[in-house]
Amino acid sequence: MPEKEISRIIELNEDLIANNENLAEQNKKTLKELNIKSVDFVGAIGAGKTAIIESIVQQLSKDYNILVVNGDVTTRVDANRIEKHGVTTIQINTGRECALNSYHISQVIKNYDLDQVNLLLIENVGNLICPSDFILGTDKRVVIVSITEGPWVIRKHPMLFKYSDIAVINKIDLKDVMDVDIEEMIKDGKKINPNLKIITTSALTGENIPQLINEVIK
Ligand code: MG
């Protein structure tokens, strides 16, 4: 590819990211006006994003009016799981896109009546790289990894940990069968982002889910 074309692509990408940030700022303002707390959950496929959100809605659906937005390339598998808990979902299928962006969320704000909603939980498309460029305008971002992704999963994905508020290391119920030093993973996270709150959880047994919920709705 000629050099000129490469620089044009980079310029376009920079525009895309800048536009995304402007729209994210608007989303944040509107959600605040509507008194809606909002959280963006990011992480790879199979890390446990849906399972963690299921645990959260089970605990909070009596006290909060929750809306869950599920991002996925093609399916509504996750939204179906969430709806079993009696919580309303909106499925966004992104097609070729490997992350949700602030336009998707602006469309949710524009097209749905959110008057009754006071907690918006967004499950991003399963990916540990793409979402780092696209903030959505939520109050918090939670990055979820599991120990089954191996000991280097945090070190190898610094951007997402740098730009998240909370990191979850999930599936600690499997720690006896996985050769993973969880303390080292925590150190990796703290090194990338000293302000990162790191919580180890098992969505399966419920271990440390209350602590996570406290952080999420704080
Ligand atoms: Mg999921």
mmCIF file of C-alpha atoms and ligand atoms in Angstrom:
data_model
loop_
_atom_site.group_PDB
_atom_site.id
_atom_site.type_symbol
_atom_site.label_atom_id
_atom_site.label_comp_id
_atom_site.label_asym_id
_atom_site.label_seq_id
_atom_site.Cartn_x
_atom_site.Cartn_y
_atom_site.Cartn_z
ATOM 1 C CA MET A 1 0.000 0.000 0.000
ATOM 2 C CA PRO A 2 1.421 3.471 -0.886
ATOM 3 C CA GLU A 3 2.548 5.466 2.131
ATOM 4 C CA LYS A 4 0.014 8.218 1.396
ATOM 5 C CA GLU A 5 -2.859 5.801 1.689
ATOM 6 C CA ILE A 6 -1.568 4.408 4.942
ATOM 7 C CA SER A 7 -1.435 7.895 6.484
ATOM 8 C CA ARG A 8 -4.960 8.583 5.235
ATOM 9 C CA ILE A 9 -6.202 5.476 7.026
ATOM 10 C CA ILE A 10 -4.474 6.580 10.223
ATOM 11 C CA GLU A 11 -6.056 10.048 9.936
ATOM 12 C CA LEU A 12 -9.475 8.507 9.421
ATOM 13 C CA ASN A 13 -8.987 6.323 12.465
ATOM 14 C CA GLU A 14 -7.988 9.319 14.558
ATOM 15 C CA ASP A 15 -11.155 11.121 13.453
ATOM 16 C CA LEU A 16 -13.188 8.076 14.326
ATOM 17 C CA ILE A 17 -11.718 7.940 17.814
ATOM 18 C CA ALA A 18 -12.140 11.690 18.381
ATOM 19 C CA ASN A 19 -15.772 11.541 17.213
ATOM 20 C CA ASN A 20 -16.351 8.580 19.474
ATOM 21 C CA GLU A 21 -15.002 10.512 22.454
ATOM 22 C CA ASN A 22 -17.237 13.522 21.748
ATOM 23 C CA LEU A 23 -20.307 11.357 21.533
ATOM 24 C CA ALA A 24 -19.256 9.452 24.670
ATOM 25 C CA GLU A 25 -19.104 12.783 26.499
ATOM 26 C CA GLN A 26 -22.685 13.520 25.393
ATOM 27 C CA ASN A 27 -23.811 10.043 26.478
ATOM 28 C CA LYS A 28 -22.263 10.603 29.900
ATOM 29 C CA LYS A 29 -24.036 13.940 30.288
ATOM 30 C CA THR A 30 -27.424 12.564 29.224
ATOM 31 C CA LEU A 31 -27.135 9.491 31.458
ATOM 32 C CA LYS A 32 -26.286 11.762 34.377
ATOM 33 C CA GLU A 33 -29.328 13.958 33.655
ATOM 34 C CA LEU A 34 -31.477 10.823 33.581
ATOM 35 C CA ASN A 35 -29.953 9.705 36.913
ATOM 36 C CA ILE A 36 -28.746 6.427 35.412
ATOM 37 C CA LYS A 37 -25.617 4.731 36.718
ATOM 38 C CA SER A 38 -23.813 2.997 33.881
ATOM 39 C CA VAL A 39 -21.101 0.371 33.548
ATOM 40 C CA ASP A 40 -19.301 -1.034 30.489
ATOM 41 C CA PHE A 41 -18.136 -4.658 30.892
ATOM 42 C CA VAL A 42 -15.326 -5.644 28.534
ATOM 43 C CA GLY A 43 -13.317 -8.838 28.141
ATOM 44 C CA ALA A 44 -12.691 -11.793 25.866
ATOM 45 C CA ILE A 45 -15.287 -14.354 24.847
ATOM 46 C CA GLY A 46 -15.561 -16.894 27.647
ATOM 47 C CA ALA A 47 -14.071 -14.724 30.414
ATOM 48 C CA GLY A 48 -17.403 -14.650 32.218
ATOM 49 C CA LYS A 49 -18.901 -11.247 31.341
ATOM 50 C CA THR A 50 -22.436 -12.602 31.009
ATOM 51 C CA ALA A 51 -22.095 -14.803 34.110
ATOM 52 C CA ILE A 52 -20.873 -11.831 36.161
ATOM 53 C CA ILE A 53 -23.722 -9.641 34.891
ATOM 54 C CA GLU A 54 -26.169 -12.444 35.728
ATOM 55 C CA SER A 55 -24.810 -12.513 39.316
ATOM 56 C CA ILE A 56 -25.139 -8.737 39.556
ATOM 57 C CA VAL A 57 -28.713 -8.560 38.261
ATOM 58 C CA GLN A 58 -29.756 -11.397 40.574
ATOM 59 C CA GLN A 59 -28.558 -9.340 43.540
ATOM 60 C CA LEU A 60 -29.676 -5.895 42.419
ATOM 61 C CA SER A 61 -32.898 -6.320 40.463
ATOM 62 C CA LYS A 62 -35.060 -5.786 43.561
ATOM 63 C CA ASP A 63 -33.412 -2.432 44.320
ATOM 64 C CA TYR A 64 -32.647 -1.156 40.830
ATOM 65 C CA ASN A 65 -34.509 -0.867 37.582
ATOM 66 C CA ILE A 66 -31.864 -2.425 35.356
ATOM 67 C CA LEU A 67 -31.413 -2.327 31.616
ATOM 68 C CA VAL A 68 -28.758 -4.605 30.088
ATOM 69 C CA VAL A 69 -27.364 -3.829 26.638
ATOM 70 C CA ASN A 70 -25.682 -6.856 25.057
ATOM 71 C CA GLY A 71 -23.170 -6.301 22.290
ATOM 72 C CA ASP A 72 -22.390 -9.267 20.105
ATOM 73 C CA VAL A 73 -21.252 -9.787 16.530
ATOM 74 C CA THR A 74 -24.205 -11.937 15.486
ATOM 75 C CA THR A 75 -26.063 -13.754 18.276
ATOM 76 C CA ARG A 76 -28.415 -12.958 21.145
ATOM 77 C CA VAL A 77 -27.211 -15.858 23.307
ATOM 78 C CA ASP A 78 -26.165 -13.565 26.175
ATOM 79 C CA ALA A 79 -29.304 -11.405 26.115
ATOM 80 C CA ASN A 80 -31.401 -14.588 26.401
ATOM 81 C CA ARG A 81 -29.430 -15.617 29.501
ATOM 82 C CA ILE A 82 -29.950 -12.206 31.119
ATOM 83 C CA GLU A 83 -33.676 -12.125 30.320
ATOM 84 C CA LYS A 84 -34.167 -15.363 32.290
ATOM 85 C CA HIS A 85 -33.633 -13.197 35.386
ATOM 86 C CA GLY A 86 -36.567 -10.962 34.451
ATOM 87 C CA VAL A 87 -34.354 -8.070 33.328
ATOM 88 C CA THR A 88 -34.963 -6.096 30.132
ATOM 89 C CA THR A 89 -32.237 -6.335 27.491
ATOM 90 C CA ILE A 90 -31.384 -4.642 24.239
ATOM 91 C CA GLN A 91 -29.326 -6.692 21.816
ATOM 92 C CA ILE A 92 -26.921 -4.843 19.546
ATOM 93 C CA ASN A 93 -25.398 -6.946 16.795
ATOM 94 C CA THR A 94 -22.320 -5.217 15.459
ATOM 95 C CA GLY A 95 -21.747 -7.379 12.366
ATOM 96 C CA ARG A 96 -18.092 -6.823 11.527
ATOM 97 C CA GLU A 97 -17.270 -4.516 14.427
ATOM 98 C CA CYS A 98 -15.279 -5.988 17.305
ATOM 99 C CA ALA A 99 -16.458 -3.458 19.914
ATOM 100 C CA LEU A 100 -19.457 -1.338 20.781
ATOM 101 C CA ASN A 101 -18.929 2.387 20.318
ATOM 102 C CA SER A 102 -20.555 5.503 21.718
ATOM 103 C CA TYR A 103 -22.866 5.810 18.694
ATOM 104 C CA HIS A 104 -24.512 2.496 19.621
ATOM 105 C CA ILE A 105 -25.178 3.781 23.130
ATOM 106 C CA SER A 106 -26.412 7.158 21.864
ATOM 107 C CA GLN A 107 -28.961 5.248 19.781
ATOM 108 C CA VAL A 108 -30.140 3.341 22.842
ATOM 109 C CA ILE A 109 -30.539 6.659 24.691
ATOM 110 C CA LYS A 110 -32.389 8.200 21.733
ATOM 111 C CA ASN A 111 -34.726 5.340 20.869
ATOM 112 C CA TYR A 112 -35.726 3.814 24.190
ATOM 113 C CA ASP A 113 -37.711 5.229 27.066
ATOM 114 C CA LEU A 114 -35.197 5.174 29.911
ATOM 115 C CA ASP A 115 -37.325 7.139 32.398
ATOM 116 C CA GLN A 116 -37.698 4.171 34.739
ATOM 117 C CA VAL A 117 -34.144 2.860 34.338
ATOM 118 C CA ASN A 118 -31.561 3.703 37.010
ATOM 119 C CA LEU A 119 -28.818 1.167 36.257
ATOM 120 C CA LEU A 120 -27.472 0.491 32.763
ATOM 121 C CA LEU A 121 -25.151 -2.502 32.401
ATOM 122 C CA ILE A 122 -23.470 -2.874 29.027
ATOM 123 C CA GLU A 123 -21.861 -6.128 27.954
ATOM 124 C CA ASN A 124 -19.392 -5.200 25.233
ATOM 125 C CA VAL A 125 -18.504 -7.469 22.309
ATOM 126 C CA GLY A 126 -16.156 -10.260 23.465
ATOM 127 C CA ASN A 127 -12.697 -8.882 22.702
ATOM 128 C CA LEU A 128 -9.712 -7.769 24.776
ATOM 129 C CA ILE A 129 -8.219 -5.312 22.284
ATOM 130 C CA CYS A 130 -10.832 -3.446 20.202
ATOM 131 C CA PRO A 131 -12.879 -1.854 23.034
ATOM 132 C CA SER A 132 -9.840 0.038 24.359
ATOM 133 C CA ASP A 133 -10.217 2.660 21.598
ATOM 134 C CA PHE A 134 -13.937 3.170 22.118
ATOM 135 C CA ILE A 135 -15.151 4.550 25.413
ATOM 136 C CA LEU A 136 -18.941 4.606 25.649
ATOM 137 C CA GLY A 137 -19.538 7.398 28.171
ATOM 138 C CA THR A 138 -20.323 5.103 31.109
ATOM 139 C CA ASP A 139 -19.504 5.974 34.729
ATOM 140 C CA LYS A 140 -17.262 2.942 34.972
ATOM 141 C CA ARG A 141 -15.549 0.368 32.866
ATOM 142 C CA VAL A 142 -14.955 -3.136 34.215
ATOM 143 C CA VAL A 143 -12.492 -5.401 32.419
ATOM 144 C CA ILE A 144 -13.021 -9.107 33.050
ATOM 145 C CA VAL A 145 -10.431 -11.811 32.497
ATOM 146 C CA SER A 146 -10.395 -15.385 33.722
ATOM 147 C CA ILE A 147 -7.481 -17.427 34.983
ATOM 148 C CA THR A 148 -8.151 -19.898 32.160
ATOM 149 C CA GLU A 149 -6.801 -17.249 29.752
ATOM 150 C CA GLY A 150 -3.332 -17.893 31.191
ATOM 151 C CA PRO A 151 -0.900 -15.951 33.368
ATOM 152 C CA TRP A 152 0.003 -13.276 30.790
ATOM 153 C CA VAL A 153 -3.473 -12.135 29.819
ATOM 154 C CA ILE A 154 -3.207 -8.833 31.708
ATOM 155 C CA ARG A 155 0.386 -8.078 30.742
ATOM 156 C CA LYS A 156 -0.437 -8.683 27.068
ATOM 157 C CA HIS A 157 -3.445 -6.343 26.984
ATOM 158 C CA PRO A 158 -2.191 -3.203 28.735
ATOM 159 C CA MET A 159 -4.487 -0.693 27.001
ATOM 160 C CA LEU A 160 -7.737 -2.109 28.307
ATOM 161 C CA PHE A 161 -6.375 -2.291 31.855
ATOM 162 C CA LYS A 162 -4.992 1.218 31.606
ATOM 163 C CA TYR A 163 -8.413 2.577 30.646
ATOM 164 C CA SER A 164 -10.592 0.599 33.056
ATOM 165 C CA ASP A 165 -11.656 1.393 36.620
ATOM 166 C CA ILE A 166 -12.095 -2.147 37.879
ATOM 167 C CA ALA A 167 -10.452 -5.409 36.808
ATOM 168 C CA VAL A 168 -12.051 -8.743 37.578
ATOM 169 C CA ILE A 169 -9.987 -11.924 37.606
ATOM 170 C CA ASN A 170 -12.702 -14.531 37.288
ATOM 171 C CA LYS A 171 -12.957 -18.338 37.596
ATOM 172 C CA ILE A 172 -10.845 -18.514 40.760
ATOM 173 C CA ASP A 173 -12.777 -21.699 41.561
ATOM 174 C CA LEU A 174 -10.386 -23.318 39.022
ATOM 175 C CA LYS A 175 -7.182 -22.116 40.711
ATOM 176 C CA ASP A 176 -6.179 -25.613 41.872
ATOM 177 C CA VAL A 177 -6.195 -26.990 38.334
ATOM 178 C CA MET A 178 -4.666 -23.949 36.615
ATOM 179 C CA ASP A 179 -0.942 -23.232 36.790
ATOM 180 C CA VAL A 180 -1.488 -19.492 37.209
ATOM 181 C CA ASP A 181 -0.075 -17.175 39.858
ATOM 182 C CA ILE A 182 -3.025 -14.897 40.607
ATOM 183 C CA GLU A 183 -0.887 -12.571 42.770
ATOM 184 C CA GLU A 184 1.393 -11.992 39.768
ATOM 185 C CA MET A 185 -1.642 -11.160 37.611
ATOM 186 C CA ILE A 186 -2.733 -8.608 40.227
ATOM 187 C CA LYS A 187 0.779 -7.101 40.213
ATOM 188 C CA ASP A 188 0.631 -6.829 36.392
ATOM 189 C CA GLY A 189 -2.659 -4.940 36.620
ATOM 190 C CA LYS A 190 -1.376 -2.549 39.308
ATOM 191 C CA LYS A 191 1.787 -1.896 37.328
ATOM 192 C CA ILE A 192 -0.212 -0.905 34.243
ATOM 193 C CA ASN A 193 -2.723 1.159 36.213
ATOM 194 C CA PRO A 194 -2.011 1.925 39.879
ATOM 195 C CA ASN A 195 -5.600 3.206 40.325
ATOM 196 C CA LEU A 196 -7.140 -0.022 39.068
ATOM 197 C CA LYS A 197 -9.335 -1.784 41.617
ATOM 198 C CA ILE A 198 -8.744 -5.522 41.179
ATOM 199 C CA ILE A 199 -11.181 -8.131 42.435
ATOM 200 C CA THR A 200 -10.824 -11.905 42.117
ATOM 201 C CA THR A 201 -14.157 -13.654 41.647
ATOM 202 C CA SER A 202 -15.952 -16.842 40.869
ATOM 203 C CA ALA A 203 -19.243 -16.223 39.120
ATOM 204 C CA LEU A 204 -19.869 -19.953 39.634
ATOM 205 C CA THR A 205 -19.589 -20.024 43.447
ATOM 206 C CA GLY A 206 -20.387 -16.338 44.026
ATOM 207 C CA GLU A 207 -17.045 -15.720 45.760
ATOM 208 C CA ASN A 208 -16.317 -11.969 46.063
ATOM 209 C CA ILE A 209 -19.319 -11.020 43.920
ATOM 210 C CA PRO A 210 -20.666 -8.777 46.744
ATOM 211 C CA GLN A 211 -17.375 -6.830 46.771
ATOM 212 C CA LEU A 212 -17.594 -6.416 43.002
ATOM 213 C CA ILE A 213 -21.174 -5.187 43.256
ATOM 214 C CA ASN A 214 -20.123 -2.621 45.873
ATOM 215 C CA GLU A 215 -17.475 -1.280 43.534
ATOM 216 C CA VAL A 216 -19.744 -1.318 40.485
ATOM 217 C CA ILE A 217 -22.548 0.719 42.058
ATOM 218 C CA LYS A 218 -20.333 2.904 44.265
HETATM 219 MG MG MG B 1 -21.159 -12.951 27.096
#
